[in-house]
Short mmCIF file of C-alpha atoms in Angstrom, two decimals:
data_model
loop_
_atom_site.label_atom_id
_atom_site.label_comp_id
_atom_site.label_asym_id
_atom_site.label_seq_id
_atom_site.Cartn_x
_atom_site.Cartn_y
_atom_site.Cartn_z
CA MET A 1 0.00 0.00 0.00
CA MET A 2 2.82 2.32 0.95
CA THR A 3 4.41 1.65 -2.45
CA ASP A 4 1.15 2.58 -4.20
CA PHE A 5 1.04 5.95 -2.43
CA ARG A 6 4.67 6.56 -3.33
CA SER A 7 3.90 5.77 -6.97
CA ILE A 8 0.92 8.13 -6.98
CA ARG A 9 3.04 10.87 -5.38
CA LEU A 10 5.75 10.24 -7.99
CA ILE A 11 3.27 10.46 -10.87
CA CYS A 12 1.77 13.66 -9.42
CA ALA A 13 5.24 15.18 -9.05
CA ALA A 14 6.13 14.20 -12.62
CA MET A 15 2.87 15.70 -13.89
CA ALA A 16 3.46 18.90 -11.93
CA ILE A 17 6.87 19.23 -13.59
CA ALA A 18 5.62 18.26 -17.04
CA LEU A 19 2.44 20.39 -17.05
CA PRO A 20 4.12 23.79 -17.54
CA VAL A 21 6.23 22.28 -20.32
CA PHE A 22 3.09 21.14 -22.17
CA LEU A 23 1.33 24.45 -21.49
CA THR A 24 4.19 26.49 -22.92
CA SER A 25 4.95 24.20 -25.84
CA CYS A 26 2.13 25.76 -27.87
CA SER A 27 3.08 29.38 -27.27
CA SER A 28 6.29 31.25 -27.78
CA SER A 29 7.52 34.74 -27.30
CA PHE A 30 10.87 36.02 -28.45
CA VAL A 31 12.90 38.99 -29.63
CA VAL A 32 14.48 39.11 -33.08
CA GLU A 33 17.90 40.71 -32.86
CA ALA A 34 19.95 41.24 -35.96
CA ASN A 35 22.75 43.31 -37.40
CA PHE A 36 22.71 44.34 -41.02
CA PRO A 37 25.67 45.00 -43.28
CA ARG A 38 26.21 48.39 -44.89
CA PRO A 39 24.75 48.41 -48.40
CA LEU A 40 27.20 48.49 -51.27
CA VAL A 41 25.52 51.28 -53.24
CA ASP A 42 26.44 54.73 -54.48
CA PRO A 43 24.95 57.32 -52.10
CA LEU A 44 22.32 59.67 -53.47
CA PRO A 45 23.28 63.37 -53.68
CA VAL A 46 20.74 64.40 -51.04
CA ALA A 47 20.42 64.29 -47.28
CA GLY A 48 17.96 61.99 -45.56
CA GLU A 49 16.51 62.05 -42.09
CA LEU A 50 14.88 58.98 -40.61
CA VAL A 51 11.88 59.58 -38.38
CA LEU A 52 10.89 56.63 -36.21
CA THR A 53 7.49 56.71 -34.57
CA GLU A 54 6.83 55.30 -31.10
CA GLU A 55 4.72 52.55 -32.65
CA PHE A 56 7.52 51.54 -35.05
CA SER A 57 10.21 51.55 -32.37
CA ASN A 58 8.17 49.31 -30.07
CA TYR A 59 6.43 47.01 -32.56
CA VAL A 60 5.62 43.50 -31.34
CA PHE A 61 3.67 41.09 -33.51
CA ILE A 62 1.08 39.18 -31.47
CA GLU A 63 -0.74 36.15 -32.94
CA ASP A 64 -3.93 35.60 -31.00
CA THR A 65 -6.24 33.85 -33.44
CA GLU A 66 -7.84 30.72 -32.00
CA THR A 67 -6.81 28.47 -34.86
CA ARG A 68 -3.09 29.11 -34.44
CA ASP A 69 -0.64 28.72 -31.58
CA ASP A 70 0.12 31.85 -29.59
CA LEU A 71 3.11 33.72 -30.90
CA GLU A 72 4.79 36.99 -29.94
CA VAL A 73 7.60 38.28 -32.10
CA ASP A 74 9.36 41.46 -31.04
CA ILE A 75 11.05 42.85 -34.13
CA SER A 76 11.30 46.43 -32.90
CA SER A 77 15.07 46.59 -32.38
CA ALA A 78 15.81 44.63 -35.58
CA GLN A 79 13.68 46.87 -37.80
CA VAL A 80 15.06 50.03 -36.19
CA GLU A 81 18.60 48.73 -36.77
CA LEU A 82 17.77 47.93 -40.41
CA PHE A 83 16.31 51.32 -41.31
CA GLN A 84 19.08 53.17 -39.46
CA THR A 85 21.81 51.17 -41.21
CA ILE A 86 20.32 51.59 -44.67
CA THR A 87 19.39 55.26 -44.42
CA SER A 88 22.77 56.16 -42.96
CA HIS A 89 24.47 54.79 -46.09
CA ILE A 90 22.19 55.56 -49.04
CA PHE A 91 22.31 59.36 -48.63
CA GLY A 92 25.47 61.26 -49.42
CA GLY A 93 24.29 64.44 -47.71
CA SER A 94 23.71 67.94 -49.02
CA GLU A 95 24.38 71.49 -47.82
CA ILE A 96 21.15 72.76 -49.41
CA PRO A 97 18.15 72.52 -47.03
CA GLU A 98 15.77 71.86 -49.98
CA ASN A 99 17.74 68.71 -50.76
CA GLN A 100 16.71 66.99 -47.60
CA LEU A 101 14.24 64.11 -47.41
CA ILE A 102 12.29 62.93 -44.39
CA ILE A 103 11.71 59.16 -44.31
CA THR A 104 9.03 57.72 -42.04
CA PRO A 105 8.61 53.93 -42.13
CA ALA A 106 5.68 51.96 -40.71
CA LEU A 107 5.15 48.22 -40.54
CA VAL A 108 1.65 47.64 -41.88
CA ASP A 109 1.54 43.85 -42.01
CA PHE A 110 3.37 40.88 -40.55
CA GLN A 111 2.42 37.42 -41.83
CA TYR A 112 3.90 34.00 -41.35
CA ALA A 113 3.39 30.41 -42.45
CA ILE A 114 4.70 27.30 -40.76
CA PRO A 115 5.33 23.82 -42.29
CA ARG A 116 2.22 22.33 -40.62
CA GLU A 117 0.02 24.78 -42.53
CA THR A 118 1.69 24.78 -45.92
CA ARG A 119 3.06 21.21 -46.05
CA ALA A 120 6.29 22.71 -47.37
CA GLU A 121 9.38 22.15 -45.26
CA VAL A 122 9.98 25.86 -44.79
CA TYR A 123 9.03 28.63 -42.37
CA GLU A 124 7.97 31.78 -44.20
CA ILE A 125 7.66 35.43 -43.16
CA TRP A 126 6.20 38.40 -45.02
CA LEU A 127 6.74 41.97 -43.83
CA LYS A 128 4.94 44.86 -45.48
CA TYR A 129 6.27 48.37 -44.88
CA ARG A 130 4.90 51.72 -45.88
CA VAL A 131 7.71 54.20 -46.37
CA GLN A 132 6.51 57.79 -46.50
CA VAL A 133 8.94 60.24 -48.00
CA THR A 134 8.44 63.96 -47.65
CA SER A 135 10.52 67.02 -48.41
CA ASN A 136 12.09 69.18 -45.72
CA ASP A 137 9.02 71.47 -45.68
CA GLY A 138 6.55 68.58 -45.36
CA GLU A 139 5.56 68.22 -49.03
CA PRO A 140 4.63 64.54 -49.73
CA ILE A 141 6.99 62.99 -52.29
CA ALA A 142 6.31 59.27 -52.16
CA ASP A 143 4.18 56.72 -50.37
CA TRP A 144 6.06 53.51 -51.05
CA LEU A 145 5.00 49.99 -50.10
CA ILE A 146 7.80 47.44 -49.70
CA THR A 147 7.15 43.75 -49.04
CA GLY A 148 9.98 41.66 -47.66
CA TYR A 149 9.97 37.88 -47.80
CA GLY A 150 12.09 35.42 -45.89
CA LYS A 151 12.07 31.67 -45.58
CA THR A 152 14.14 29.11 -43.78
CA PRO A 153 14.12 25.33 -44.13
CA THR A 154 13.16 23.04 -41.28
CA ALA A 155 16.14 21.25 -39.85
CA PHE A 156 16.80 18.56 -37.33
CA MET A 157 17.24 20.06 -33.84
CA LYS A 158 16.19 23.53 -35.00
CA THR A 159 13.27 24.95 -33.04
CA ARG A 160 10.28 26.82 -34.43
CA GLN A 161 11.54 29.91 -32.62
CA GLU A 162 14.98 29.75 -34.24
CA SER A 163 13.44 29.17 -37.67
CA ILE A 164 11.02 32.12 -37.38
CA LYS A 165 13.83 34.37 -36.10
CA LEU A 166 16.02 33.48 -39.06
CA ALA A 167 13.19 33.85 -41.60
CA THR A 168 12.34 37.27 -40.12
CA THR A 169 15.96 38.39 -40.41
CA ILE A 170 16.01 37.26 -44.06
CA ALA A 171 12.74 39.16 -44.70
CA LEU A 172 14.23 42.29 -43.10
CA ARG A 173 17.34 41.94 -45.27
CA ASP A 174 15.02 41.69 -48.28
CA VAL A 175 13.34 44.97 -47.26
CA GLY A 176 16.79 46.52 -46.85
CA SER A 177 17.88 45.36 -50.30
CA GLN A 178 14.81 46.90 -51.93
CA LEU A 179 15.24 50.10 -49.97
CA SER A 180 18.92 50.49 -50.79
CA ILE A 181 18.75 49.52 -54.47
CA GLY A 182 15.28 50.87 -55.17
CA PHE A 183 15.17 54.16 -53.30
CA GLY A 184 16.61 56.25 -56.12
CA ARG A 185 14.64 54.25 -58.70
CA GLN A 186 11.20 54.57 -57.05
CA PRO A 187 9.25 56.62 -59.67
CA ASP A 188 8.06 59.44 -57.39
CA ILE A 189 11.42 59.78 -55.65
CA LYS A 190 13.27 59.57 -58.95
CA ALA A 191 11.09 62.35 -60.41
CA TRP A 192 11.82 64.51 -57.35
CA LEU A 193 15.57 63.77 -57.59
CA ASP A 194 15.53 64.66 -61.31
CA ARG A 195 13.77 67.95 -60.54
CA ARG A 196 16.31 68.78 -57.85
CA GLU A 197 19.15 68.05 -60.25
CA GLU A 198 17.63 70.32 -62.91
CA GLN A 199 17.22 73.16 -60.41
CA SER A 200 20.77 72.94 -59.06
CA MET B 1 33.26 -6.85 -17.73
CA ASN B 2 29.59 -6.93 -18.59
CA THR B 3 29.41 -3.11 -18.41
CA VAL B 4 32.27 -2.84 -20.90
CA LYS B 5 30.50 -5.24 -23.24
CA HIS B 6 27.31 -3.21 -22.98
CA ILE B 7 29.15 0.03 -23.73
CA ILE B 8 30.86 -1.52 -26.75
CA PHE B 9 27.53 -2.91 -27.95
CA LEU B 10 25.76 0.47 -27.60
CA ALA B 11 28.66 2.30 -29.30
CA ALA B 12 28.56 -0.21 -32.16
CA LEU B 13 24.81 0.40 -32.54
CA GLY B 14 25.44 4.15 -32.65
CA LEU B 15 27.94 3.70 -35.45
CA LEU B 16 25.54 1.73 -37.64
CA THR B 17 24.77 3.52 -40.87
CA ALA B 18 22.53 2.54 -43.73
CA CYS B 19 23.70 2.46 -47.34
CA THR B 20 23.51 5.43 -49.68
CA THR B 21 23.96 5.45 -53.45
CA VAL B 22 25.55 8.52 -54.99
CA ALA B 23 25.80 9.46 -58.68
CA VAL B 24 27.93 12.40 -59.81
CA ASP B 25 27.89 13.91 -63.33
CA GLU B 26 30.15 16.57 -64.75
CA MET B 27 29.82 18.87 -67.73
CA ARG B 28 32.79 21.03 -68.68
CA TRP B 29 32.59 23.95 -71.10
CA GLN B 30 35.97 25.54 -70.55
CA GLU B 31 39.35 24.87 -69.01
CA THR B 32 39.89 25.83 -65.41
CA SER B 33 42.95 26.79 -63.44
CA LEU B 34 43.41 27.95 -59.91
CA ASP B 35 46.33 29.62 -58.17
CA LEU B 36 45.89 28.35 -54.62
CA ALA B 37 48.12 31.08 -53.22
CA ARG B 38 46.16 33.92 -54.81
CA ASP B 39 42.68 32.98 -55.98
CA THR B 40 39.61 32.61 -53.82
CA VAL B 41 36.47 30.64 -54.43
CA VAL B 42 32.99 31.35 -53.13
CA ILE B 43 30.22 28.77 -52.81
CA LEU B 44 26.67 30.07 -52.66
CA GLY B 45 23.32 28.34 -52.24
CA ARG B 46 20.30 29.21 -54.36
CA HIS B 47 17.49 30.58 -52.20
CA HIS B 48 15.07 32.00 -54.75
CA SER B 49 12.73 29.01 -55.21
CA PRO B 50 9.50 29.09 -53.21
CA GLU B 51 9.37 25.28 -53.06
CA TYR B 52 12.73 24.46 -51.56
CA GLU B 53 15.77 26.01 -50.00
CA THR B 54 19.34 24.89 -50.59
CA GLU B 55 20.54 24.11 -47.08
CA PRO B 56 23.30 26.43 -45.73
CA GLU B 57 24.86 23.38 -43.98
CA LEU B 58 25.31 21.69 -47.36
CA VAL B 59 26.96 24.79 -48.83
CA SER B 60 29.26 25.06 -45.84
CA CYS B 61 30.04 21.31 -46.02
CA ILE B 62 31.10 21.60 -49.69
CA GLY B 63 33.34 24.54 -48.75
CA ASN B 64 34.99 22.50 -46.00
CA ARG B 65 35.48 19.60 -48.37
CA LEU B 66 37.16 21.89 -50.95
CA ARG B 67 39.44 23.33 -48.26
CA SER B 68 40.52 19.89 -47.12
CA ASN B 69 41.01 18.56 -50.67
CA MET B 70 42.90 21.63 -51.88
CA ARG B 71 45.19 22.71 -49.09
CA GLY B 72 45.74 26.46 -49.04
CA LEU B 73 42.61 27.31 -51.02
CA ASN B 74 40.72 30.28 -49.64
CA VAL B 75 36.97 29.63 -49.70
CA ILE B 76 34.92 32.63 -48.59
CA PRO B 77 32.01 31.47 -46.39
CA GLU B 78 28.58 32.16 -47.90
CA ALA B 79 27.33 34.40 -45.06
CA GLU B 80 30.50 36.51 -45.15
CA PHE B 81 30.32 36.93 -48.93
CA VAL B 82 26.65 37.98 -49.05
CA ASP B 83 27.34 40.50 -46.27
CA LEU B 84 30.33 41.92 -48.13
CA LEU B 85 28.24 42.40 -51.28
CA TYR B 86 24.93 43.26 -49.61
CA PRO B 87 22.35 43.71 -51.12
CA TRP B 88 23.41 42.21 -54.47
CA PHE B 89 23.43 38.51 -53.55
CA GLU B 90 20.20 38.28 -51.56
CA PRO B 91 17.54 35.71 -52.65
CA ARG B 92 15.64 38.41 -54.58
CA THR B 93 18.64 40.15 -56.15
CA ALA B 94 21.21 37.41 -56.80
CA PRO B 95 21.93 36.94 -60.52
CA LEU B 96 20.37 33.70 -61.75
CA THR B 97 22.20 33.56 -65.08
CA MET B 98 25.64 34.48 -66.34
CA ASP B 99 24.12 37.27 -68.46
CA LYS B 100 22.53 38.79 -65.36
CA PHE B 101 25.84 38.47 -63.54
CA ILE B 102 27.60 40.37 -66.33
CA GLN B 103 24.98 43.13 -65.91
CA VAL B 104 25.62 43.20 -62.15
CA LEU B 105 29.34 43.57 -62.83
CA ASP B 106 28.61 46.84 -64.67
CA GLU B 107 28.27 48.27 -61.17
CA PRO B 108 31.87 49.31 -60.37
CA LEU B 109 31.38 48.92 -56.62
CA ILE B 110 30.55 45.22 -57.04
CA ARG B 111 33.32 44.51 -59.55
CA ASP B 112 35.87 46.26 -57.31
CA GLU B 113 34.77 44.26 -54.28
CA LEU B 114 35.12 40.96 -56.17
CA ILE B 115 38.57 41.97 -57.44
CA LYS B 116 39.59 43.08 -53.94
CA HIS B 117 38.76 39.64 -52.58
CA ARG B 118 40.41 37.91 -55.55
CA VAL B 119 37.32 35.91 -56.39
CA ARG B 120 38.13 33.58 -59.29
CA TYR B 121 35.24 31.13 -59.23
CA MET B 122 31.74 31.53 -57.96
CA ILE B 123 29.95 28.23 -57.44
CA TRP B 124 26.17 28.23 -57.23
CA VAL B 125 24.61 25.18 -55.61
CA GLU B 126 20.94 24.51 -56.25
CA GLY B 127 18.78 21.70 -54.90
CA ALA B 128 17.69 20.14 -51.63
CA THR B 129 17.45 16.93 -49.63
CA GLU B 130 13.93 15.66 -49.13
CA THR B 131 12.21 12.76 -47.43
CA ILE B 132 10.31 11.02 -50.21
CA ASN B 133 8.90 7.95 -48.49
CA GLN B 134 8.04 7.02 -44.91
CA MET B 135 6.83 3.66 -43.60
CA GLY B 136 6.24 1.80 -40.35
CA THR B 137 4.90 2.64 -36.91
CA MET B 138 6.41 3.01 -33.51
CA THR B 139 4.74 3.25 -30.13
CA CYS B 140 6.41 4.70 -27.08
CA ALA B 141 5.03 4.58 -23.55
CA ILE B 142 6.20 5.82 -20.19
CA GLY B 143 5.00 4.77 -16.76
CA PRO B 144 6.10 4.73 -13.13
CA GLY B 145 8.11 1.56 -13.72
CA GLY B 146 9.95 2.95 -16.75
CA GLY B 147 9.33 3.44 -20.41
CA GLY B 148 10.16 2.11 -23.81
CA CYS B 149 9.36 2.00 -27.49
CA PHE B 150 8.33 -0.80 -29.77
CA GLY B 151 7.97 -0.86 -33.51
CA PHE B 152 9.83 -0.22 -36.73
CA GLY B 153 10.08 2.85 -38.92
CA SER B 154 11.90 3.59 -42.14
CA TRP B 155 12.19 6.62 -44.40
CA GLU B 156 13.86 7.33 -47.69
CA ASN B 157 15.84 10.51 -48.31
CA GLN B 158 16.82 11.89 -51.68
CA SER B 159 19.36 14.61 -52.43
CA GLU B 160 19.49 16.36 -55.79
CA TYR B 161 22.04 19.11 -56.20
CA GLU B 162 23.55 20.91 -59.15
CA ALA B 163 26.57 23.18 -58.93
CA SER B 164 27.14 25.77 -61.60
CA ILE B 165 30.73 27.09 -61.77
CA TRP B 166 31.09 30.69 -62.92
CA ASP B 167 34.49 31.97 -63.93
CA PHE B 168 34.71 35.60 -62.82
CA GLU B 169 37.92 36.31 -64.73
CA ASN B 170 36.52 35.19 -68.10
CA THR B 171 32.89 35.97 -67.20
CA ARG B 172 31.78 32.58 -68.51
CA GLU B 173 30.20 29.50 -67.05
CA ALA B 174 32.97 26.92 -66.78
CA GLY B 175 30.78 23.88 -66.21
CA ARG B 176 28.24 22.09 -64.09
CA ILE B 177 28.38 19.22 -61.63
CA SER B 178 25.29 17.39 -60.47
CA THR B 179 24.97 14.96 -57.58
CA ASP B 180 22.08 12.61 -56.85
CA ALA B 181 22.12 10.62 -53.63
CA GLN B 182 19.51 8.31 -52.22
CA GLY B 183 19.32 6.21 -49.10
CA THR B 184 16.89 4.60 -46.67
CA SER B 185 17.18 5.04 -42.91
CA TYR B 186 15.78 2.48 -40.45
CA MET B 187 14.72 2.76 -36.86
CA PRO B 188 13.87 -0.54 -35.14
CA ALA B 189 12.78 -0.16 -31.53
CA ILE B 190 12.71 -2.83 -28.86
CA ILE B 191 12.58 -0.74 -25.70
CA ILE B 192 15.32 1.56 -27.10
CA PRO B 193 14.99 3.02 -30.63
CA ILE B 194 18.12 2.23 -32.65
CA PRO B 195 18.58 4.71 -35.51
CA ILE B 196 20.40 3.30 -38.53
CA LEU B 197 20.72 6.45 -40.58
CA ALA B 198 21.61 6.85 -44.23
CA ARG B 199 23.94 9.86 -44.50
CA VAL B 200 22.38 11.06 -47.74
CA GLN B 201 23.15 14.77 -47.56
CA SER B 202 26.69 14.32 -46.26
CA ASN B 203 27.42 11.75 -48.97
CA ALA B 204 26.04 14.17 -51.58
CA CYS B 205 28.34 16.84 -50.12
CA GLU B 206 31.31 14.49 -50.24
CA GLY B 207 30.59 13.54 -53.87
CA MET B 208 30.10 17.15 -54.91
CA GLY B 209 33.17 18.39 -53.02
CA THR B 210 35.48 15.73 -54.45
CA GLN B 211 34.27 16.32 -58.01
CA LEU B 212 34.55 20.09 -57.66
CA SER B 213 38.16 19.78 -56.44
CA ALA B 214 38.99 17.70 -59.51
CA PHE B 215 37.12 20.12 -61.77
CA LEU B 216 38.90 23.23 -60.50
CA THR B 217 42.41 21.73 -60.59
CA PRO B 218 42.31 19.12 -63.38
CA GLU B 219 46.12 18.90 -63.51
CA ALA B 220 46.22 17.66 -59.89
CA SER B 221 43.72 14.85 -60.41
#
């Protein structure tokens, strides 16, 4: 009889230890931290100032739909780092105040897909940014939507968290590549740059 | 004595590997030469396809194999190279054909960076390893008196990779090497599951690495 009680106590203890593990296995919360290389592009002959809103600097994606596992992805520091790195290298600077651009980014959509949903052996992330560009005196120049995509293959011993972090970093790099290569080519910005060149 | 026997038995089980078949094909369109003291090689995985992703571990494995086969060869790691040339070799922007690469080289900043790092050959690896067939069942149970598994499972893995070798100096594609590997892994379980794994991806890497070494320095082989 004594043995039976011991067994029951042992099972209860094991369950007490295991329960939090099972409860947390379906939810995860993590911070994406990343450094981005300087873009290898010729700087534009204008100055640029990056304006980061409170919402942008503190953005956390929260998945709370009933059909999916809980997920919290804090990409605030990574996206701030990305936009700061890119904008500090794509503008060559200018002495003329009229040659200054104000860049205000906003993350308008964060989407993800996991292998269980797509049956593909990859984790996928989509990030959609709205980049508003105005002149020094507040005149709107461009309202540019950039979608970044990142994916990472499933791998033995790699957790869902690690995979989503990596896919998010790849998606952010994709946004950075479009921003650094495409900024001077974006039609509205290009038209403004051409006008500035004609006037100077 | 019995403990020693058990340890040897368990170690022997751990070393069991299943068979893998590997086929390597080579196509050469121009002569190659490599100055091991000067030239560098970069191996990059293709990441543009929505259906699969060339595994970074495979790319890194081929690089390690080249380094060990060709002592003194400088192979720039993929992550370091794409950072050096950011944003021109990202999944969206990387040139998919030699013609596109020639267009990219019109950008002096990129050309200068490649010259600075003495890049002679750029090797693009495309493909993936996939599980194509799974069979069997296994049941595991745990209770107060202990636990264990019983059953048998097997799965078949297939690797298909193609490496395209671009000669930066002559701005031409020097050739292609393809590797197909296939193998079935088994996992019988009588209390303890015993994995007998087919090293499909690592055998594909070995085949690709050995053939690439011979391709880049034909005089040495």
